[in-house]
CSV table of C-alpha atoms and ligand atoms in Angstrom, one decimal:
chain,number,residue,atom,x,y,z
J,1,MET,CA,30.9,-67.6,45.2
J,2,LEU,CA,27.8,-68.7,47.1
J,3,PRO,CA,26.7,-65.9,49.3
J,4,PHE,CA,25.8,-67.7,52.5
J,5,ALA,CA,25.1,-65.6,55.5
J,6,SER,CA,28.4,-65.1,57.3
J,7,CYS,CA,26.7,-65.8,60.6
J,8,LEU,CA,26.0,-69.4,59.6
J,9,PRO,CA,28.4,-71.7,61.4
J,10,GLY,CA,29.8,-74.7,59.5
J,11,SER,CA,29.2,-73.2,56.1
J,12,LEU,CA,32.4,-74.9,54.8
J,13,LEU,CA,31.0,-78.3,55.8
J,14,LEU,CA,27.8,-77.6,53.9
J,15,TRP,CA,29.7,-76.5,50.8
J,16,ALA,CA,31.6,-79.7,50.7
J,17,LEU,CA,28.4,-81.7,51.0
J,18,LEU,CA,26.7,-79.8,48.1
J,19,LEU,CA,29.6,-80.5,45.7
J,20,LEU,CA,29.3,-84.1,46.4
J,21,LEU,CA,25.5,-84.1,45.8
J,22,LEU,CA,25.8,-82.2,42.5
J,23,GLY,CA,28.3,-84.6,41.1
J,24,ALA,CA,26.2,-87.7,42.1
J,25,ALA,CA,22.9,-86.4,40.7
J,26,SER,CA,24.0,-85.1,37.2
J,27,PRO,CA,21.7,-86.5,34.5
J,28,GLN,CA,23.7,-88.0,31.7
J,29,ASP,CA,21.0,-89.4,29.5
J,30,SER,CA,19.3,-86.2,28.1
J,31,GLU,CA,21.4,-86.0,25.0
J,32,GLU,CA,19.7,-85.2,21.7
J,33,PRO,CA,21.9,-86.7,19.0
J,34,ASP,CA,20.6,-84.5,16.1
J,35,SER,CA,21.3,-81.3,17.9
J,36,TYR,CA,24.3,-79.2,17.0
J,37,THR,CA,24.4,-77.8,20.4
J,38,GLU,CA,25.2,-79.7,23.5
J,39,CYS,CA,24.7,-78.2,26.9
J,40,THR,CA,26.8,-78.8,29.9
J,41,ASP,CA,25.5,-80.7,32.9
J,42,GLY,CA,22.4,-79.3,34.5
J,43,TYR,CA,21.3,-77.5,31.3
J,44,GLU,CA,19.1,-78.5,28.4
J,45,TRP,CA,18.8,-77.1,24.9
J,46,ASP,CA,15.8,-74.9,24.3
J,47,PRO,CA,15.1,-74.8,20.6
J,48,ASP,CA,12.8,-71.8,21.0
J,49,SER,CA,15.3,-69.5,22.6
J,50,GLN,CA,18.2,-71.2,21.0
J,51,HIS,CA,19.9,-71.2,24.4
J,52,CYS,CA,20.9,-73.7,27.0
J,53,ARG,CA,18.3,-73.7,29.7
J,54,ASP,CA,18.8,-74.6,33.4
J,55,VAL,CA,17.1,-77.8,34.4
J,56,ASN,CA,15.1,-77.7,37.6
J,57,GLU,CA,16.4,-80.9,39.2
J,58,CYS,CA,14.2,-80.4,42.2
J,59,LEU,CA,11.2,-81.1,39.9
J,60,THR,CA,12.6,-83.5,37.4
J,61,ILE,CA,14.6,-85.8,39.7
J,62,PRO,CA,12.3,-87.8,42.1
J,63,GLU,CA,13.6,-87.6,45.6
J,64,ALA,CA,16.5,-85.3,44.6
J,65,CYS,CA,17.2,-84.8,48.3
J,66,LYS,CA,16.9,-87.4,50.8
J,67,GLY,CA,15.4,-87.5,54.3
J,68,GLU,CA,15.1,-84.1,56.0
J,69,MET,CA,17.0,-82.2,53.3
J,70,LYS,CA,15.2,-79.6,51.2
J,71,CYS,CA,15.9,-79.2,47.5
J,72,ILE,CA,16.9,-75.8,46.1
J,73,ASN,CA,17.4,-75.6,42.4
J,74,HIS,CA,20.5,-73.8,41.1
J,75,TYR,CA,22.0,-73.0,37.7
J,76,GLY,CA,23.5,-76.1,36.4
J,77,GLY,CA,22.6,-78.2,39.5
J,78,TYR,CA,20.7,-78.1,42.8
J,79,LEU,CA,21.3,-77.9,46.5
J,80,CYS,CA,20.1,-80.1,49.4
J,81,LEU,CA,20.1,-78.2,52.6
J,82,PRO,CA,18.8,-79.0,56.1
J,83,ARG,CA,15.3,-77.6,56.4
J,84,SER,CA,16.5,-75.5,59.4
J,85,ALA,CA,19.4,-74.0,57.5
J,86,ALA,CA,19.0,-70.3,56.9
J,87,VAL,CA,19.9,-69.5,53.3
J,88,ILE,CA,20.1,-66.1,51.8
J,89,ASN,CA,18.4,-67.2,48.7
J,90,ASP,CA,20.3,-65.2,46.2
J,91,LEU,CA,20.9,-68.2,44.1
J,92,HIS,CA,17.6,-68.0,42.2
J,93,SER,CA,17.5,-64.2,41.6
J,94,GLU,CA,15.2,-63.0,38.8
J,95,GLY,CA,18.0,-61.7,36.6
J,96,PRO,CA,18.9,-63.3,33.3
J,97,PRO,CA,20.9,-66.5,33.6
J,98,PRO,CA,24.6,-66.1,33.1
J,99,PRO,CA,25.4,-66.9,29.5
J,100,VAL,CA,26.6,-70.4,29.0
J,101,PRO,CA,28.8,-70.9,26.1
J,102,PRO,CA,27.2,-73.6,23.9
J,103,VAL,CA,29.3,-76.4,22.8
J,104,GLU,CA,29.9,-75.7,19.1
J,105,HIS,CA,29.5,-78.2,16.4
J,106,PRO,CA,31.6,-77.6,13.3
J,107,ASN,CA,29.8,-75.0,11.1
J,108,PRO,CA,29.2,-76.4,7.6
J,109,CYS,CA,28.7,-72.9,6.2
J,110,LEU,CA,31.2,-70.3,4.9
J,111,PRO,CA,32.4,-67.6,7.5
J,112,GLY,CA,29.6,-65.1,8.1
J,113,TYR,CA,26.8,-67.6,7.3
J,114,GLU,CA,25.1,-70.1,9.5
J,115,PRO,CA,22.7,-72.9,8.8
J,116,ASP,CA,19.0,-72.4,9.4
J,117,GLU,CA,16.4,-74.9,10.3
J,118,GLN,CA,16.3,-76.2,6.7
J,119,GLU,CA,20.0,-76.6,6.9
J,120,SER,CA,20.7,-74.0,4.2
J,121,CYS,CA,23.3,-71.3,4.9
J,122,VAL,CA,22.0,-67.8,5.7
J,123,ASP,CA,23.9,-64.6,6.3
J,124,VAL,CA,24.6,-63.8,9.9
J,125,ASP,CA,23.6,-60.2,10.7
J,126,GLU,CA,26.7,-59.4,12.7
J,127,CYS,CA,25.5,-55.8,13.4
J,128,ALA,CA,22.2,-57.0,14.9
J,129,GLN,CA,23.8,-59.8,17.0
J,130,ALA,CA,26.6,-57.5,18.3
J,131,LEU,CA,29.1,-59.8,16.6
J,132,HIS,CA,31.0,-56.8,15.1
J,133,ASP,CA,33.9,-54.8,16.4
J,134,CYS,CA,32.8,-51.4,15.1
J,135,ARG,CA,33.7,-48.5,17.4
J,136,PRO,CA,30.9,-46.7,19.2
J,137,SER,CA,31.6,-43.8,16.9
J,138,GLN,CA,31.1,-46.0,13.8
J,139,ASP,CA,28.0,-47.3,12.1
J,140,CYS,CA,27.8,-51.0,11.5
J,141,HIS,CA,26.5,-52.1,8.1
J,142,ASN,CA,25.7,-55.8,7.6
J,143,LEU,CA,26.9,-57.2,4.3
J,144,PRO,CA,26.4,-60.7,2.8
J,145,GLY,CA,28.9,-62.9,4.7
J,146,SER,CA,30.4,-60.0,6.6
J,147,TYR,CA,29.9,-56.4,7.8
J,148,GLN,CA,31.4,-53.0,7.5
J,149,CYS,CA,32.2,-50.2,9.9
J,150,THR,CA,31.6,-46.8,8.4
J,151,CYS,CA,31.6,-43.2,9.6
J,152,PRO,CA,28.2,-41.4,9.8
J,153,ASP,CA,27.6,-38.4,7.4
J,154,GLY,CA,29.7,-35.5,8.5
J,155,TYR,CA,32.3,-37.7,10.1
J,156,ARG,CA,35.6,-38.9,8.7
J,157,LYS,CA,37.8,-41.8,9.7
J,158,ILE,CA,41.0,-40.7,11.4
J,159,GLY,CA,42.8,-43.8,12.7
J,160,PRO,CA,40.3,-46.2,14.2
J,161,GLU,CA,37.8,-43.5,15.2
J,162,CYS,CA,35.3,-41.4,13.3
J,163,VAL,CA,35.9,-37.7,13.9
J,164,ASP,CA,33.5,-34.9,13.2
J,165,ILE,CA,34.3,-33.0,10.0
J,166,ASP,CA,34.7,-29.2,10.6
J,167,GLU,CA,32.7,-28.1,7.5
J,168,CYS,CA,33.2,-24.5,8.5
J,169,ARG,CA,36.8,-24.8,7.4
J,170,TYR,CA,35.6,-25.2,3.8
J,171,ARG,CA,33.8,-21.8,3.6
J,172,TYR,CA,30.4,-23.2,2.9
J,173,CYS,CA,28.6,-20.2,4.5
J,174,GLN,CA,28.4,-16.7,3.2
J,175,HIS,CA,28.5,-15.0,6.6
J,176,ARG,CA,29.0,-17.2,9.6
J,177,CYS,CA,29.4,-21.0,10.1
J,178,VAL,CA,28.6,-23.0,13.2
J,179,ASN,CA,30.1,-26.5,13.2
J,180,LEU,CA,27.8,-29.1,14.7
J,181,PRO,CA,28.5,-32.8,15.4
J,182,GLY,CA,28.1,-34.4,12.0
J,183,SER,CA,26.9,-31.2,10.3
J,184,PHE,CA,27.1,-27.5,10.3
J,185,ARG,CA,24.7,-24.5,10.1
J,186,CYS,CA,25.1,-21.2,8.4
J,187,GLN,CA,24.2,-18.0,10.2
J,188,CYS,CA,23.8,-14.4,8.9
J,189,GLU,CA,24.8,-11.1,10.3
J,190,PRO,CA,22.0,-9.0,11.7
J,191,GLY,CA,19.9,-7.5,8.9
J,192,PHE,CA,20.2,-10.6,6.8
J,193,GLN,CA,18.5,-14.0,6.6
J,194,LEU,CA,19.5,-17.3,5.2
J,195,GLY,CA,18.6,-17.7,1.5
J,196,PRO,CA,16.8,-20.7,0.2
J,197,ASN,CA,20.1,-22.7,-0.1
J,198,ASN,CA,20.7,-22.2,3.6
J,199,ARG,CA,24.2,-20.9,2.9
J,200,SER,CA,23.9,-17.5,1.3
J,201,CYS,CA,22.5,-14.5,3.2
J,202,VAL,CA,20.0,-12.2,1.7
J,203,ASP,CA,19.1,-8.7,2.9
J,204,VAL,CA,16.1,-8.4,5.2
J,205,ASN,CA,13.7,-5.6,4.3
J,206,GLU,CA,13.2,-4.4,7.8
J,207,CYS,CA,10.7,-1.8,6.6
J,208,ASP,CA,8.3,-4.5,5.6
J,209,MET,CA,8.9,-6.3,8.8
J,210,GLY,CA,7.8,-3.8,11.3
J,211,ALA,CA,10.9,-1.7,11.6
J,212,PRO,CA,10.2,0.8,14.4
J,213,CYS,CA,10.4,4.0,12.4
J,214,GLU,CA,7.9,6.5,13.5
J,215,GLN,CA,7.5,8.2,10.1
J,216,ARG,CA,9.5,7.0,7.2
J,217,CYS,CA,11.6,3.9,6.7
J,218,PHE,CA,14.3,3.2,4.1
J,219,ASN,CA,15.6,-0.2,3.7
J,220,SER,CA,19.3,-0.5,2.9
J,221,TYR,CA,21.7,-3.4,2.5
J,222,GLY,CA,21.9,-5.1,5.9
J,223,THR,CA,20.0,-2.4,7.7
J,224,PHE,CA,17.4,0.3,7.5
J,225,LEU,CA,17.2,4.0,8.1
J,226,CYS,CA,14.4,6.1,9.7
J,227,ARG,CA,13.7,9.5,8.3
J,228,CYS,CA,11.2,12.1,9.3
J,229,HIS,CA,8.7,14.2,7.3
J,230,GLN,CA,9.5,17.8,6.6
J,231,GLY,CA,9.3,19.9,9.7
J,232,TYR,CA,10.4,17.0,12.0
J,233,GLU,CA,13.8,15.9,13.1
J,234,LEU,CA,15.0,12.4,13.9
J,235,HIS,CA,15.3,11.8,17.6
J,236,ARG,CA,18.7,10.6,19.0
J,237,ASP,CA,17.2,7.1,19.3
J,238,GLY,CA,17.2,6.9,15.4
J,239,PHE,CA,13.5,5.9,15.3
J,240,SER,CA,11.2,8.6,16.5
J,241,CYS,CA,10.6,12.0,15.1
J,242,SER,CA,10.1,15.2,17.0
J,243,ASP,CA,8.6,18.4,15.7
J,244,ILE,CA,11.0,21.1,14.8
J,245,ASP,CA,10.2,24.4,16.5
J,246,GLU,CA,10.9,26.6,13.5
J,247,CYS,CA,9.9,29.7,15.4
J,248,SER,CA,12.8,29.2,17.8
J,249,TYR,CA,15.3,29.3,14.9
J,250,SER,CA,14.7,32.8,13.7
J,251,SER,CA,12.7,35.8,14.8
J,252,TYR,CA,12.5,36.9,11.2
J,253,LEU,CA,10.3,34.1,10.0
J,254,CYS,CA,7.2,36.1,10.7
J,255,GLN,CA,6.6,39.8,10.8
J,256,TYR,CA,4.4,39.6,13.8
J,257,ARG,CA,4.0,36.2,15.5
J,258,CYS,CA,5.3,32.8,14.7
J,259,VAL,CA,3.2,29.8,15.8
J,260,ASN,CA,4.8,26.4,15.8
J,261,GLU,CA,2.6,23.5,14.6
J,262,PRO,CA,3.3,19.8,14.2
J,263,GLY,CA,5.7,19.7,11.2
J,264,ARG,CA,5.3,23.3,10.2
J,265,PHE,CA,4.8,26.8,11.5
J,266,SER,CA,2.5,29.7,10.6
J,267,CYS,CA,2.6,33.4,10.9
J,268,HIS,CA,-0.2,35.3,12.6
J,269,CYS,CA,-1.0,38.9,12.4
J,270,PRO,CA,-2.6,41.2,15.0
J,271,GLN,CA,-6.2,42.2,14.7
J,272,GLY,CA,-6.9,44.6,11.9
J,273,TYR,CA,-4.1,43.0,9.8
J,274,GLN,CA,-4.1,40.2,7.2
J,275,LEU,CA,-1.3,37.9,6.3
J,276,LEU,CA,0.5,38.8,3.1
J,277,ALA,CA,2.8,36.3,1.4
J,278,THR,CA,2.9,34.0,4.4
J,279,ARG,CA,5.0,36.1,6.7
J,280,LEU,CA,4.1,39.8,6.3
J,281,CYS,CA,1.2,41.5,7.9
J,282,GLN,CA,-0.8,44.0,5.9
J,283,ASP,CA,-3.3,46.5,7.3
J,284,ILE,CA,-6.9,45.7,6.5
J,285,ASP,CA,-8.6,48.8,5.0
J,286,GLU,CA,-11.9,48.3,6.7
J,287,CYS,CA,-13.2,51.4,5.0
J,288,GLU,CA,-12.4,50.0,1.6
J,289,SER,CA,-13.5,46.4,2.3
J,290,GLY,CA,-16.8,47.5,3.9
J,291,ALA,CA,-16.1,45.9,7.2
J,292,HIS,CA,-16.6,49.1,9.1
J,293,GLN,CA,-19.6,50.1,11.2
J,294,CYS,CA,-19.8,53.7,10.3
J,295,SER,CA,-23.2,55.3,9.8
J,296,GLU,CA,-24.4,57.3,6.8
J,297,ALA,CA,-23.6,60.6,8.7
J,298,GLN,CA,-20.1,59.4,9.3
J,299,THR,CA,-17.0,59.1,7.3
J,300,CYS,CA,-14.8,56.1,7.7
J,301,VAL,CA,-11.1,56.7,8.3
J,302,ASN,CA,-8.7,53.8,8.0
J,303,PHE,CA,-5.5,53.7,9.9
J,304,HIS,CA,-2.9,51.0,10.7
J,305,GLY,CA,-4.6,48.3,12.7
J,306,GLY,CA,-8.1,49.8,12.7
J,307,TYR,CA,-10.5,52.5,11.5
J,308,ARG,CA,-12.4,55.4,12.9
J,309,CYS,CA,-15.9,56.7,12.2
J,310,VAL,CA,-15.9,60.5,12.2
J,311,ASP,CA,-18.9,62.8,11.9
J,312,THR,CA,-19.0,64.1,8.4
J,313,ASN,CA,-20.1,67.5,9.8
J,314,ARG,CA,-17.3,68.5,12.1
J,315,CYS,CA,-17.9,72.2,11.9
J,316,VAL,CA,-18.5,74.1,15.2
J,317,GLU,CA,-19.9,77.5,15.5
J,318,PRO,CA,-19.2,80.0,14.1
J,319,TYR,CA,-17.9,77.8,11.3
J,320,VAL,CA,-20.2,76.4,8.8
J,321,GLN,CA,-19.7,73.4,6.6
J,322,VAL,CA,-19.0,74.1,3.0
J,323,SER,CA,-17.8,70.7,1.9
J,324,ASP,CA,-17.2,67.2,3.4
J,325,ASN,CA,-14.0,68.2,5.2
J,326,ARG,CA,-14.0,72.0,5.0
J,327,CYS,CA,-15.5,74.5,7.5
J,328,LEU,CA,-15.6,78.2,6.8
J,329,CYS,CA,-15.9,81.1,9.1
J,330,PRO,CA,-18.0,83.6,7.3
J,331,ALA,CA,-16.3,87.1,7.1
J,332,SER,CA,-19.7,88.6,7.7
J,333,ASN,CA,-19.8,87.1,11.2
J,334,PRO,CA,-18.0,89.4,13.7
J,335,LEU,CA,-16.9,86.3,15.7
J,336,CYS,CA,-14.8,85.3,12.7
J,337,ARG,CA,-12.6,88.4,12.7
J,338,GLU,CA,-9.8,86.8,14.9
J,339,GLN,CA,-10.4,83.3,13.7
J,340,PRO,CA,-8.7,81.4,10.8
J,341,SER,CA,-11.0,81.8,7.8
J,342,SER,CA,-11.2,78.1,7.2
J,343,ILE,CA,-10.5,74.8,8.9
J,344,VAL,CA,-9.9,71.8,6.7
J,345,HIS,CA,-9.9,68.3,8.2
J,346,ARG,CA,-7.4,65.7,7.1
J,347,TYR,CA,-6.4,62.3,8.5
J,348,MET,CA,-3.3,60.3,8.2
J,349,SER,CA,-1.8,57.1,9.7
J,350,ILE,CA,1.8,56.3,10.5
J,351,THR,CA,3.5,53.3,12.0
J,352,SER,CA,5.3,53.0,15.3
J,353,GLU,CA,9.0,53.7,15.8
J,354,ARG,CA,9.7,55.2,12.5
J,355,SER,CA,13.3,56.4,12.1
J,356,VAL,CA,13.4,60.2,12.5
J,357,PRO,CA,13.4,62.8,11.2
J,358,ALA,CA,10.7,61.7,8.9
J,359,ASP,CA,8.7,63.7,6.4
J,360,VAL,CA,5.1,62.8,7.1
J,361,PHE,CA,2.8,65.4,5.4
J,362,GLN,CA,3.3,68.1,2.8
J,363,ILE,CA,1.1,71.3,3.0
J,364,GLN,CA,0.5,73.1,-0.2
J,365,ALA,CA,-1.0,76.6,-0.5
J,366,THR,CA,-3.3,77.2,-3.3
J,367,SER,CA,-3.1,81.0,-3.2
J,368,VAL,CA,-4.9,82.9,-5.9
J,369,TYR,CA,-2.7,85.9,-5.4
J,370,PRO,CA,0.6,85.9,-7.2
J,371,GLY,CA,3.5,87.1,-5.2
J,372,ALA,CA,1.9,86.1,-1.9
J,373,TYR,CA,4.0,84.8,0.9
J,374,ASN,CA,2.8,81.8,3.0
J,375,ALA,CA,4.1,81.1,6.4
J,376,PHE,CA,3.4,77.8,8.1
J,377,GLN,CA,3.3,76.8,11.8
J,378,ILE,CA,1.9,74.2,14.2
J,379,ARG,CA,-0.7,76.1,16.1
J,380,ALA,CA,-1.9,73.3,18.4
J,381,GLY,CA,-1.5,69.6,19.3
J,382,ASN,CA,2.3,69.6,19.5
J,383,SER,CA,2.9,70.2,23.2
J,384,GLN,CA,5.6,67.4,23.3
J,385,GLY,CA,7.4,68.8,20.3
J,386,ASP,CA,7.1,65.5,18.4
J,387,PHE,CA,6.7,67.4,15.1
J,388,TYR,CA,8.1,70.4,13.4
J,389,ILE,CA,7.5,72.3,10.2
J,390,ARG,CA,10.1,72.6,7.5
J,391,GLN,CA,9.2,75.3,5.0
J,392,ILE,CA,10.0,74.3,1.4
J,393,ASN,CA,9.2,77.5,-0.5
J,394,ASN,CA,6.7,80.3,-0.5
J,395,VAL,CA,3.7,77.9,-1.2
J,396,SER,CA,4.6,74.7,0.5
J,397,ALA,CA,6.0,73.2,3.7
J,398,MET,CA,6.7,69.7,5.2
J,399,LEU,CA,5.4,68.3,8.5
J,400,VAL,CA,8.3,66.4,10.0
J,401,LEU,CA,8.2,63.8,12.7
J,402,ALA,CA,11.0,64.7,15.1
J,403,ARG,CA,10.9,61.9,17.6
J,404,PRO,CA,10.2,58.2,17.3
J,405,VAL,CA,6.7,57.6,18.7
J,406,THR,CA,5.1,54.4,19.7
J,407,GLY,CA,1.4,53.8,19.2
J,408,PRO,CA,-1.4,53.3,19.6
J,409,ARG,CA,-1.9,57.0,20.0
J,410,GLU,CA,-3.2,59.9,18.0
J,411,TYR,CA,-2.4,63.6,17.5
J,412,VAL,CA,-4.7,66.3,16.3
J,413,LEU,CA,-2.4,69.0,14.9
J,414,ASP,CA,-3.6,72.4,13.8
J,415,LEU,CA,-1.3,73.5,11.0
J,416,GLU,CA,-1.8,77.1,10.3
J,417,MET,CA,-0.9,78.7,7.0
J,418,VAL,CA,-0.7,82.5,7.0
J,419,THR,CA,-0.9,84.1,3.6
J,420,MET,CA,0.5,87.6,3.2
J,421,ASN,CA,0.7,90.0,0.3
J,422,SER,CA,2.5,93.2,1.3
J,423,LEU,CA,1.5,95.0,-1.8
J,424,MET,CA,-2.1,94.5,-1.1
J,425,SER,CA,-1.8,94.7,2.7
J,426,TYR,CA,-3.5,91.4,2.7
J,427,ARG,CA,-3.3,88.8,5.5
J,428,ALA,CA,-5.3,85.6,5.7
J,429,SER,CA,-5.0,82.5,8.0
J,430,SER,CA,-6.3,79.0,7.4
J,431,VAL,CA,-5.9,75.9,9.4
J,432,LEU,CA,-5.4,72.3,8.4
J,433,ARG,CA,-6.6,70.2,11.2
J,434,LEU,CA,-4.6,67.0,10.8
J,435,THR,CA,-5.3,63.9,12.8
J,436,VAL,CA,-2.3,61.6,12.9
J,437,PHE,CA,-3.0,58.0,14.0
J,438,VAL,CA,0.1,56.1,15.2
J,439,GLY,CA,-0.5,52.4,14.9
J,440,ALA,CA,0.6,50.0,17.6
J,441,TYR,CA,3.1,48.2,15.4
J,442,THR,CA,6.0,49.0,13.1
J,443,PHE,CA,4.0,47.7,10.1
W,1,NAG,C1,17.3,-25.4,4.6
W,1,NAG,O1,17.0,-25.6,6.0
W,1,NAG,C2,15.6,-25.9,6.2
W,1,NAG,C3,15.4,-26.0,7.7
W,1,NAG,O2,16.4,-26.7,8.3
W,1,NAG,C4,15.2,-27.2,5.4
W,1,NAG,O3,13.9,-27.5,5.6
W,1,NAG,C5,15.5,-27.0,4.0
W,1,NAG,O4,15.3,-28.2,3.3
W,1,NAG,C6,16.9,-26.6,3.7
W,1,NAG,N1,17.1,-26.2,2.3
W,1,NAG,C7,18.1,-26.6,1.6
W,1,NAG,C8,18.2,-26.1,0.2
W,1,NAG,O5,19.0,-27.3,2.1
W,2,NAG,C1,8.5,84.5,-2.0
W,2,NAG,O1,8.3,85.6,-1.2
W,2,NAG,C2,9.4,86.6,-1.2
W,2,NAG,C3,9.1,87.6,-0.1
W,2,NAG,O2,7.9,88.2,-0.2
W,2,NAG,C4,9.4,87.2,-2.6
W,2,NAG,O3,10.5,88.1,-2.6
W,2,NAG,C5,9.6,86.1,-3.5
W,2,NAG,O4,9.6,86.5,-4.9
W,2,NAG,C6,8.6,85.0,-3.4
W,2,NAG,N1,8.9,83.9,-4.3
W,2,NAG,C7,8.0,83.3,-5.1
W,2,NAG,C8,8.5,82.2,-6.0
W,2,NAG,O5,6.9,83.6,-5.2
């Protein structure tokens, strides 16, 4: 249909005129006798493009339109229109010319072959020239004299169409299979990776690949495990390690004080003690080790948790010193008549909170008089009644701790021994001045 503007009056009249003109002006003498192809009227054979080409009659025919008419070329013909006529010139659009079926000469070649310029038969590439009837899902393969429609790799012909093969149905993959158009892909479960054949799955050593274990990592089949060093425990997240507070588990780990440290614990002892076998505390004998500050005129006395420097000469008038720890009241001195004849200094140390009653010190008389009777008593230093004396026999007695005591504190007890011999009307008194240090601890 010729798309004239609908507003143009008398278009039917013009249309009739045009047909008349086209018929009258058709060139009949442009035939090429050697050509195999003959074009319809208004077209000429173009050997370069091997197509029929529109002839521009407005240029090739002298005075194609007469008088006041203007010539407008058109596929297969031309138009003569009044110069004043408004034409929507769609007739000569830039698009490709509509295909014009060539007039076929009989083909001297076999089917699938065509003659070339040298008149020998060459194969027709049906695939390239779109002369095949392969489906869009099929691949076209040119063959000598024909062509073939085949399915691409991974596709299979079902009826006329090529259908994707579901390779996953054939268990090609060790773990998981993902079917893809024309192919497939294997996938592995977490903790595995595809092997070199792209089908089997091999364990991933996560420990070598930055597994997030804080301390120790153990690879295992398909996964990994985090572990902690001794003294640490694995956090609930499975990766991080937190220190175990061993001290909170038991109060018996250390005799005195437990100190938690990263990954371990240690026992500490109070001042004056040293650690024994990792958990026990042992008193340091400063007097023995030489760590004391006592002077030449002093005697070092060790006790639980410390030591004391005491003057070597502790005798006070009217007593005179007769040996390192023994003071004597001379019988010749009238002041000594009512006094114990001797005072002997002794020192001992006990720990706190001992179970009672506890024997703490044994007094032994060294009487030179056979048949003498010795009586023992605590003369001073026991106002609280923390001690008592248990007589063992005529020559010895035991000092007994009666109540549990807690240090640090010290007692100075005067233990008096009265020796009597009725036959000789003899009576003598001597005192053992016992200093009892009570340490601050139970050890
Ligand atoms: C495995 O897949 C990779 C990546 O797609 C490829 O380069 C390689 O050739 C494949 N190996 C095998 C054995 O198919
Ligand atoms: C203990 O003293 C008593 C009373 O004086 C006396 O009878 C007894 O023989 C003495 N015993 C010893 C073992 O000396």
